[in-house]
Coordinates of C-alpha atoms and ligand atoms in Angstrom, one line a residue:
X270 CA -61.8 -156.9 56.6
X271 CA -60.4 -153.6 56.0
X272 CA -58.6 -154.8 53.2
X273 CA -61.9 -155.9 51.8
X274 CA -63.0 -152.5 52.0
X275 CA -60.7 -150.6 50.5
X276 CA -61.1 -153.0 47.5
X277 CA -65.0 -152.7 47.4
X278 CA -64.5 -149.5 47.9
X279 CA -62.3 -149.4 44.4
X280 CA -64.9 -151.3 42.4
X281 CA -68.1 -149.3 43.1
X282 CA -68.1 -147.4 40.2
X283 CA -68.0 -143.3 40.0
X284 CA -71.1 -141.6 40.3
X285 CA -71.1 -140.4 36.7
X286 CA -69.9 -143.6 34.9
X287 CA -72.9 -145.2 36.8
X288 CA -75.7 -141.7 35.6
X289 CA -74.4 -142.7 32.3
X290 CA -76.1 -145.5 32.2
X291 CA -79.0 -145.4 29.1
X292 CA -81.1 -146.5 31.2
X293 CA -80.4 -144.1 34.1
X294 CA -80.3 -141.0 31.0
X295 CA -84.0 -141.3 30.4
X296 CA -85.1 -142.1 33.3
X297 CA -83.9 -138.0 34.5
X298 CA -85.5 -136.9 32.0
X299 CA -88.9 -139.1 33.4
X300 CA -88.4 -138.2 37.1
X301 CA -85.6 -135.1 36.4
X302 CA -81.8 -135.9 38.2
X303 CA -81.9 -135.3 41.3
X304 CA -84.1 -138.9 42.3
X305 CA -81.6 -140.8 40.3
X306 CA -78.8 -139.3 42.0
X307 CA -80.0 -140.2 44.8
X308 CA -80.2 -143.8 43.5
X309 CA -77.1 -144.2 42.3
X310 CA -75.9 -142.7 45.7
X311 CA -77.9 -145.3 47.9
X312 CA -76.7 -148.0 45.3
X313 CA -73.1 -147.5 45.6
X314 CA -73.8 -147.7 49.6
X315 CA -74.9 -150.3 49.7
X316 CA -71.9 -152.0 47.2
X317 CA -69.3 -150.4 49.9
X318 CA -71.3 -151.7 52.2
X319 CA -71.3 -155.3 50.6
X320 CA -75.2 -155.8 50.2
X321 CA -74.5 -154.9 46.5
X322 CA -72.4 -156.5 44.1
X323 CA -70.4 -153.1 42.3
X324 CA -71.1 -154.9 39.4
X325 CA -74.9 -154.1 39.5
X326 CA -75.0 -150.6 41.0
X327 CA -76.7 -148.9 37.7
X328 CA -79.4 -151.8 37.6
X329 CA -80.1 -151.5 41.3
X330 CA -80.8 -147.8 41.2
X331 CA -83.1 -148.2 38.2
X332 CA -85.3 -150.8 40.5
X333 CA -85.3 -148.6 43.0
X334 CA -86.5 -145.5 41.2
X335 CA -90.1 -144.7 41.0
X336 CA -93.1 -145.4 37.7
X337 CA -93.4 -141.6 37.9
X338 CA -91.8 -138.3 39.8
X339 CA -95.1 -137.4 41.6
X340 CA -93.6 -139.6 44.8
X341 CA -96.0 -141.4 45.8
X342 CA -96.1 -145.1 45.2
X343 CA -98.4 -147.1 43.5
X344 CA -100.4 -149.6 45.8
X345 CA -102.1 -152.8 45.1
X346 CA -105.0 -152.5 47.6
X347 CA -105.6 -155.7 49.0
X348 CA -106.9 -155.1 52.1
X349 CA -110.6 -155.6 51.3
X350 CA -111.3 -152.2 52.5
X351 CA -112.9 -150.7 49.9
X352 CA -112.4 -147.2 50.6
X353 CA -108.9 -147.4 52.3
X354 CA -107.9 -143.6 54.4
X355 CA -104.5 -144.1 54.2
X356 CA -104.5 -145.7 50.4
X357 CA -106.5 -142.4 49.7
X358 CA -110.2 -143.2 50.0
X359 CA -111.5 -144.4 45.8
X360 CA -109.3 -145.2 43.2
X361 CA -110.1 -143.1 40.2
X362 CA -111.7 -144.7 37.5
X363 CA -109.3 -144.9 33.9
X364 CA -111.9 -142.4 32.6
X365 CA -111.3 -140.0 35.5
X366 CA -106.7 -140.9 35.6
X367 CA -106.8 -139.6 31.3
X368 CA -109.1 -136.4 32.1
X369 CA -106.3 -135.1 35.1
X370 CA -103.9 -136.5 32.4
X371 CA -105.3 -133.8 29.9
X372 CA -106.5 -131.2 32.4
X373 CA -103.0 -130.7 33.0
X374 CA -102.5 -129.2 29.9
X375 CA -103.5 -125.4 29.5
X376 CA -107.3 -126.0 29.2
X377 CA -110.9 -124.6 28.8
X378 CA -111.6 -124.2 32.7
X379 CA -112.5 -120.5 32.4
X380 CA -113.0 -120.0 28.2
X381 CA -115.3 -120.1 26.4
X382 CA -114.0 -121.2 23.0
X383 CA -116.9 -119.9 21.1
X384 CA -116.9 -115.9 21.9
X385 CA -113.1 -115.6 23.1
X386 CA -114.2 -114.9 26.2
X387 CA -114.3 -115.1 30.1
X388 CA -117.0 -118.2 30.8
X389 CA -117.8 -119.6 34.4
X390 CA -114.7 -122.3 35.5
X391 CA -115.4 -125.7 35.9
X392 CA -119.2 -125.5 33.9
X393 CA -119.2 -128.7 32.8
X394 CA -118.6 -130.5 35.2
X395 CA -120.9 -128.5 37.7
X396 CA -123.5 -128.9 34.6
X397 CA -122.8 -132.7 34.8
X398 CA -123.5 -132.8 39.0
X399 CA -126.6 -130.8 38.3
X400 CA -128.4 -133.2 35.7
X401 CA -127.1 -135.7 38.4
X402 CA -129.4 -134.6 40.8
X403 CA -132.2 -133.0 38.6
X404 CA -133.3 -132.3 42.4
X405 CA -131.7 -129.9 43.4
X406 CA -131.7 -125.8 42.3
X407 CA -127.6 -125.4 41.6
X408 CA -124.4 -126.6 42.8
X409 CA -121.3 -125.7 43.8
X410 CA -117.7 -128.1 44.7
X411 CA -114.9 -127.1 46.3
X412 CA -111.8 -128.8 48.2
X413 CA -113.7 -131.6 50.9
X414 CA -116.0 -132.5 52.3
X415 CA -114.6 -130.2 55.6
X416 CA -114.0 -127.5 53.2
X417 CA -118.1 -127.5 52.0
X418 CA -119.0 -128.0 56.1
X419 CA -116.7 -124.8 56.0
X420 CA -117.7 -122.3 53.8
X421 CA -121.4 -122.7 54.2
X422 CA -120.5 -122.2 59.1
X423 CA -118.8 -118.9 57.9
X424 CA -121.9 -118.0 55.1
X425 CA -124.4 -118.4 56.5
X426 CA -124.0 -118.6 60.4
X427 CA -120.4 -116.8 61.2
X428 CA -121.7 -114.9 64.3
X429 CA -124.8 -117.1 64.8
X430 CA -125.6 -120.4 66.0
X431 CA -125.7 -124.0 64.3
X432 CA -128.8 -125.7 65.4
X433 CA -127.4 -129.8 65.5
X434 CA -128.3 -132.9 67.4
X435 CA -125.1 -133.6 70.6
X436 CA -125.8 -137.3 68.7
X437 CA -124.2 -136.6 65.7
X438 CA -121.1 -133.7 66.9
X439 CA -119.3 -136.3 65.4
X440 CA -115.6 -136.6 65.2
X441 CA -114.1 -137.6 61.2
X442 CA -110.9 -139.5 62.2
X443 CA -107.3 -138.3 62.4
X444 CA -109.0 -135.7 65.6
X445 CA -110.6 -133.5 63.4
X446 CA -113.9 -133.2 64.9
X447 CA -117.1 -131.6 63.6
X448 CA -118.0 -129.1 65.9
X449 CA -114.4 -127.8 66.4
X450 CA -114.6 -127.0 62.2
X451 CA -117.6 -125.2 62.8
X452 CA -116.6 -123.2 65.6
X453 CA -113.2 -122.7 64.3
X454 CA -115.5 -120.3 61.7
X455 CA -117.1 -117.8 64.2
X456 CA -120.5 -120.0 64.5
X457 CA -121.7 -120.6 67.5
X458 CA -123.1 -124.4 67.8
X459 CA -127.0 -124.8 70.0
X460 CA -126.8 -128.7 70.6
X461 CA -129.5 -129.1 71.0
X462 CA -131.5 -133.2 72.5
X463 CA -129.2 -136.0 73.8
X464 CA -126.6 -138.6 72.6
X465 CA -129.3 -141.5 71.9
X466 CA -132.6 -139.4 71.6
X467 CA -132.7 -136.1 69.9
X468 CA -136.7 -135.0 69.7
X469 CA -138.4 -132.1 66.8
X470 CA -139.1 -130.7 70.0
X471 CA -135.5 -129.7 71.0
X472 CA -135.1 -128.4 67.8
X473 CA -138.2 -126.1 67.9
X474 CA -137.1 -124.9 71.1
X475 CA -133.8 -124.2 70.2
X476 CA -134.5 -122.8 66.5
X477 CA -134.8 -118.1 66.9
X478 CA -133.8 -115.2 65.6
X479 CA -130.1 -116.3 66.0
X480 CA -130.1 -119.0 64.1
X481 CA -128.4 -118.9 60.5
X482 CA -128.9 -122.9 59.9
X483 CA -129.7 -126.1 61.6
X484 CA -128.2 -129.1 60.5
X485 CA -127.9 -132.7 60.1
X486 CA -125.2 -134.8 59.7
X487 CA -124.8 -138.5 58.9
X488 CA -123.4 -140.1 61.9
X489 CA -121.4 -142.3 58.5
X490 CA -118.4 -144.1 61.1
X491 CA -121.1 -145.1 63.9
X492 CA -123.8 -146.3 64.8
X493 CA -126.0 -145.6 68.2
X494 CA -127.7 -148.8 68.3
X495 CA -131.0 -149.4 71.9
X496 CA -132.8 -146.5 73.3
X497 CA -132.8 -144.1 70.5
X498 CA -134.6 -141.4 68.5
X499 CA -133.3 -139.9 65.6
X500 CA -134.9 -136.8 63.5
X501 CA -135.0 -136.8 59.9
X502 CA -134.9 -134.3 58.2
X503 CA -138.6 -133.8 56.3
X504 CA -139.5 -133.0 59.8
X505 CA -136.9 -130.4 60.4
X506 CA -138.3 -128.3 57.5
X507 CA -141.0 -126.8 59.1
X508 CA -138.8 -124.6 61.9
X509 CA -137.7 -121.8 60.3
X510 CA -134.6 -122.0 59.7
X511 CA -132.3 -123.1 56.6
X512 CA -131.5 -126.9 56.7
X513 CA -128.1 -128.3 56.3
X514 CA -127.4 -132.4 55.4
X515 CA -124.4 -133.4 55.5
X516 CA -125.0 -136.3 54.3
X517 CA -120.7 -138.3 54.0
X518 CA -120.0 -140.5 51.8
X519 CA -121.8 -138.1 48.7
X520 CA -124.3 -141.1 47.2
X521 CA -126.6 -138.9 43.9
X522 CA -129.2 -141.3 44.5
X523 CA -130.4 -144.0 46.4
X524 CA -129.1 -147.8 46.5
X525 CA -130.5 -150.9 47.6
X526 CA -127.4 -152.2 48.5
X527 CA -126.4 -149.1 50.8
X528 CA -129.5 -149.3 52.8
X529 CA -129.1 -147.4 55.3
X530 CA -126.4 -144.8 53.6
X531 CA -128.5 -141.1 52.9
X532 CA -128.0 -139.7 49.5
X533 CA -128.4 -136.3 48.1
X534 CA -131.0 -136.5 45.7
X535 CA -133.6 -138.1 48.9
X536 CA -132.7 -136.1 50.6
X537 CA -133.4 -133.1 49.3
X538 CA -136.3 -134.1 48.2
X539 CA -137.4 -134.6 52.2
X540 CA -136.9 -130.9 52.2
X541 CA -133.1 -129.8 52.8
X542 CA -132.2 -126.7 51.5
X543 CA -128.6 -127.1 50.9
X544 CA -126.8 -131.1 51.0
X545 CA -123.4 -131.3 52.0
X546 CA -120.8 -134.7 50.6
X547 CA -117.8 -135.8 49.8
X548 CA -116.3 -136.8 45.7
X549 CA -114.1 -139.3 47.0
X550 CA -116.2 -141.8 49.8
X551 CA -118.5 -143.8 47.5
X552 CA -118.7 -142.0 45.0
X553 CA -115.6 -142.9 43.7
X554 CA -114.5 -139.4 42.3
X555 CA -111.4 -136.9 43.4
X556 CA -111.1 -135.7 46.5
X557 CA -113.9 -132.4 46.6
X558 CA -116.7 -131.0 48.5
X559 CA -120.1 -131.2 47.5
X560 CA -123.2 -128.4 47.6
X561 CA -126.3 -128.9 46.6
X562 CA -129.0 -126.7 47.2
X563 CA -131.2 -123.7 46.4
X564 CA -129.8 -121.6 44.0
X565 CA -130.2 -119.3 46.8
X566 CA -128.3 -120.6 49.0
X567 CA -125.5 -121.7 46.5
X568 CA -125.3 -117.9 44.8
X569 CA -124.6 -117.5 49.0
X570 CA -122.0 -119.2 49.0
X571 CA -120.8 -119.1 45.8
X572 CA -120.3 -115.5 46.0
X573 CA -118.0 -115.7 49.5
X574 CA -115.5 -114.2 49.9
X575 CA -113.7 -117.6 50.9
X576 CA -115.3 -119.7 48.1
X577 CA -112.2 -118.8 45.9
X578 CA -109.9 -119.7 48.7
X579 CA -111.0 -123.1 48.7
X580 CA -112.3 -123.7 45.1
X581 CA -111.1 -126.5 43.4
X582 CA -108.5 -127.4 40.9
X583 CA -109.0 -127.8 37.2
X584 CA -107.8 -131.5 38.2
X585 CA -110.8 -132.3 40.5
X586 CA -113.3 -130.9 37.9
X587 CA -112.4 -133.0 35.2
X588 CA -111.9 -136.0 37.7
X589 CA -115.2 -135.2 38.9
X590 CA -116.8 -134.9 36.1
X591 CA -116.0 -138.2 34.0
X592 CA -116.0 -139.9 37.1
X593 CA -121.3 -138.9 36.7
X594 CA -120.7 -139.5 33.2
X595 CA -117.5 -141.6 32.3
X596 CA -117.8 -145.6 32.6
X597 CA -118.8 -146.8 36.1
X598 CA -115.8 -146.4 38.6
X599 CA -113.3 -148.6 40.8
X600 CA -115.2 -148.2 43.6
X601 CA -119.3 -148.9 42.3
X602 CA -117.2 -152.0 40.4
X603 CA -116.1 -153.7 43.8
X604 CA -119.0 -153.7 45.7
X605 CA -120.7 -154.6 42.9
X606 CA -118.3 -157.4 43.0
X607 CA -119.6 -160.9 41.8
X608 CA -119.0 -163.9 44.7
X609 CA -118.2 -166.4 42.2
X610 CA -115.8 -164.3 39.6
X611 CA -114.0 -163.4 42.9
X612 CA -113.8 -166.8 44.0
X613 CA -112.5 -167.9 40.4
X614 CA -109.7 -165.2 40.2
X615 CA -108.1 -165.2 43.2
X616 CA -108.1 -169.5 43.0
X617 CA -106.1 -168.7 39.9
X618 CA -103.9 -166.8 41.0
X619 CA -103.4 -169.0 44.7
X620 CA -102.4 -171.5 42.1
X621 CA -99.4 -170.1 40.8
X622 CA -97.5 -169.5 44.4
X623 CA -97.2 -172.2 46.8
X624 CA -98.0 -172.4 50.4
X625 CA -100.8 -169.8 50.2
X626 CA -104.5 -170.0 51.0
X627 CA -107.7 -169.7 49.5
X628 CA -110.2 -168.3 52.7
X629 CA -113.4 -167.0 52.3
X630 CA -113.2 -163.7 54.2
X631 CA -114.9 -160.4 54.8
X632 CA -114.8 -156.8 52.8
X633 CA -116.2 -154.0 54.1
X634 CA -116.4 -149.8 52.6
X635 CA -114.2 -148.4 55.2
X636 CA -113.6 -144.9 55.2
X637 CA -116.4 -144.1 53.1
X638 CA -119.6 -145.2 55.0
X639 CA -122.3 -147.9 55.6
X640 CA -120.3 -149.1 59.2
X641 CA -122.5 -151.6 59.2
X642 CA -122.2 -153.5 55.8
X643 CA -119.8 -156.4 55.1
X644 CA -119.6 -158.3 51.9
X645 CA -119.1 -161.6 51.6
X646 CA -115.6 -162.4 50.0
X647 CA -112.5 -164.4 49.7
X648 CA -108.7 -163.9 50.1
X649 CA -105.7 -165.3 49.2
X650 CA -104.0 -166.1 52.6
X651 CA -100.5 -166.1 53.9
X652 CA -98.1 -166.2 57.3
X653 CA -98.5 -162.6 59.1
X654 CA -94.7 -162.0 58.2
X655 CA -95.5 -161.6 54.7
X656 CA -96.7 -158.8 55.5
X657 CA -93.4 -156.8 55.6
X658 CA -92.2 -157.7 52.5
X659 CA -94.3 -157.3 50.5
X660 CA -95.6 -153.6 51.7
X661 CA -91.6 -153.4 50.5
X662 CA -91.5 -154.6 47.1
X663 CA -90.9 -153.3 43.9
X664 CA -95.1 -153.3 43.7
X665 CA -96.7 -152.6 47.7
X666 CA -98.7 -155.0 48.8
X667 CA -101.5 -153.3 51.9
X668 CA -103.6 -156.8 53.2
X669 CA -104.7 -157.3 56.7
X670 CA -103.9 -158.2 59.1
X671 CA -106.3 -160.9 61.0
X672 CA -106.1 -163.8 64.3
X673 CA -102.2 -164.3 62.7
X674 CA -102.2 -164.5 59.1
X675 CA -102.1 -162.0 56.1
X676 CA -105.1 -161.6 54.4
X677 CA -104.2 -160.3 50.7
X678 CA -108.6 -159.5 49.1
X679 CA -108.1 -159.5 45.2
X680 CA -111.3 -157.4 45.1
X681 CA -109.7 -153.8 44.9
X682 CA -106.7 -155.1 43.3
X683 CA -107.3 -153.9 39.2
X684 CA -107.5 -157.2 37.5
X685 CA -105.0 -157.1 34.8
X686 CA -102.8 -155.7 38.1
X687 CA -102.7 -159.5 38.8
X688 CA -99.3 -160.3 36.9
X689 CA -97.6 -157.8 39.1
X690 CA -100.1 -159.2 42.6
X691 CA -98.5 -162.4 41.6
X692 CA -94.6 -161.4 41.4
X693 CA -94.5 -159.2 44.5
X694 CA -95.8 -162.9 46.3
X695 CA -93.4 -165.1 44.7
X696 CA -90.5 -162.3 45.4
X697 CA -91.9 -161.9 49.0
X698 CA -91.6 -165.6 49.5
X699 CA -88.7 -166.0 48.5
X700 CA -87.0 -162.5 50.4
X701 CA -88.8 -163.4 53.5
X702 CA -87.0 -167.2 52.9
X703 CA -83.8 -165.7 52.8
X704 CA -84.5 -164.2 55.9
X705 CA -86.8 -164.9 58.3
X706 CA -85.0 -162.6 61.1
X707 CA -85.3 -159.9 58.8
X708 CA -88.1 -160.0 57.2
X709 CA -89.5 -160.0 61.0
X710 CA -87.9 -157.6 62.7
X711 CA -89.2 -155.3 59.7
X712 CA -93.2 -156.9 61.0
X713 CA -94.6 -155.5 63.8
X714 CA -98.1 -156.2 64.3
X715 CA -99.3 -153.3 64.2
X716 CA -97.3 -151.9 61.1
X717 CA -99.8 -153.5 59.2
X718 CA -103.5 -152.2 58.3
X719 CA -105.9 -152.4 59.3
X720 CA -109.6 -152.0 58.2
X721 CA -110.2 -148.5 60.4
X722 CA -113.2 -146.1 61.3
X723 CA -110.8 -144.1 60.2
X724 CA -112.6 -140.7 57.8
Ligands
PLP222 C1 -116.2 -137.7 55.8 C2 -117.2 -137.0 56.1 C3 -116.7 -135.5 56.1 C4 -115.2 -134.8 55.7 O1 -115.2 -134.8 54.6 P1 -114.1 -134.4 53.6 O2 -114.4 -134.6 52.5 O3 -112.5 -135.8 53.9 O4 -113.4 -133.8 54.4 C5 -117.5 -134.5 57.2 N1 -119.0 -135.5 57.6 C6 -119.0 -136.5 57.3 C7 -120.5 -136.9 58.2 C8 -118.4 -137.6 56.8 O5 -118.5 -138.5 56.8

């Protein structure tokens, strides 16, 4: 045994020899030297441990390298959850991705190329947002929905009160609670009504000289049913305080597919002075906080010192504009995937695999809103034990575990990735067949990703 170990050690090629492999030289140019060297050291370690043929060290190091230097692994989202918080919510459209790549270079983000003078940052993206919602007097964009709330509360209600219904004090995920976020700005919450019922009179009794604004929050990750009452934005406009509506998911106009989701245009037309929404939920764009409202309020927000701390990057501005003006987004397409086409595609994939079934399934919007919406869907069905090998493969595939089965819904997997998906499933079926106990050991039930209300 000791002798075998010594022999193996002697056979493992030296680090500088492996690093001279042309594939790894090219990879180091692309990814930087550190990650390539780390992959080589790991492969050498495996060879010393007898897990890898010493002759395969360079190939194994190369195979373990990421696609890009960005650190994040591209994942095939086969969960059937269109906006999965843990997978980064919305996938950007190819147009938005191209815009991001171009914006990474030096750009005219704050320069008017005609005059050579400084220009308003992100003016074309802001103009695109304003054009998409003509009911808004003006628009502003910050880092995310939470930042939009913080800026609004700070600029319009620090040292004053925000009047809000007890039925709308929501937790937005990962332990973050809207009331805590708002109070962190120095504004005080003036809670009105009860969990299930709030009336106009409750708001009217609370609004006074200390009121900064009235806040309406769309409960986008839960519903209250039964003996309920809520006051619409339109009814609140006569109380003498600005009405701010946090609509959550960022629909700019009504979508017949999502009748319960509020949209910016309708909310503004109903009389809201300011609408707040996220860019990476149903709008299908980059992480951003959209602010749409009267010119006077938007100007106050833009001029507030905190605005600088919350401003968005040029990459976000580019992706947002491409989302607004470019072709439809993956989010839009996943919502409207033709059921027969999805079935035919899923069947074609299944026909290239052994031991995989086609089953009816249900897809959901997920962290982006529409908690009640169920979309009829189709999925591949495999034993649950393949969940871990699929997540850990060269192309990570994340499915959904339900009643002992792993379901892979292709709705959110780009169709051009089907060959990669098939390769990944075949590899997982093969590896699990070779080492079933090991696969089970790294596949704890709770590690499988499930639909989540966490936003
Ligand atoms: C998602 C959401 C937020 C938080 O927005 P982020 O973009 O995640 O910061 C705030 N309010 C509501 C109603 C939401 O749905």
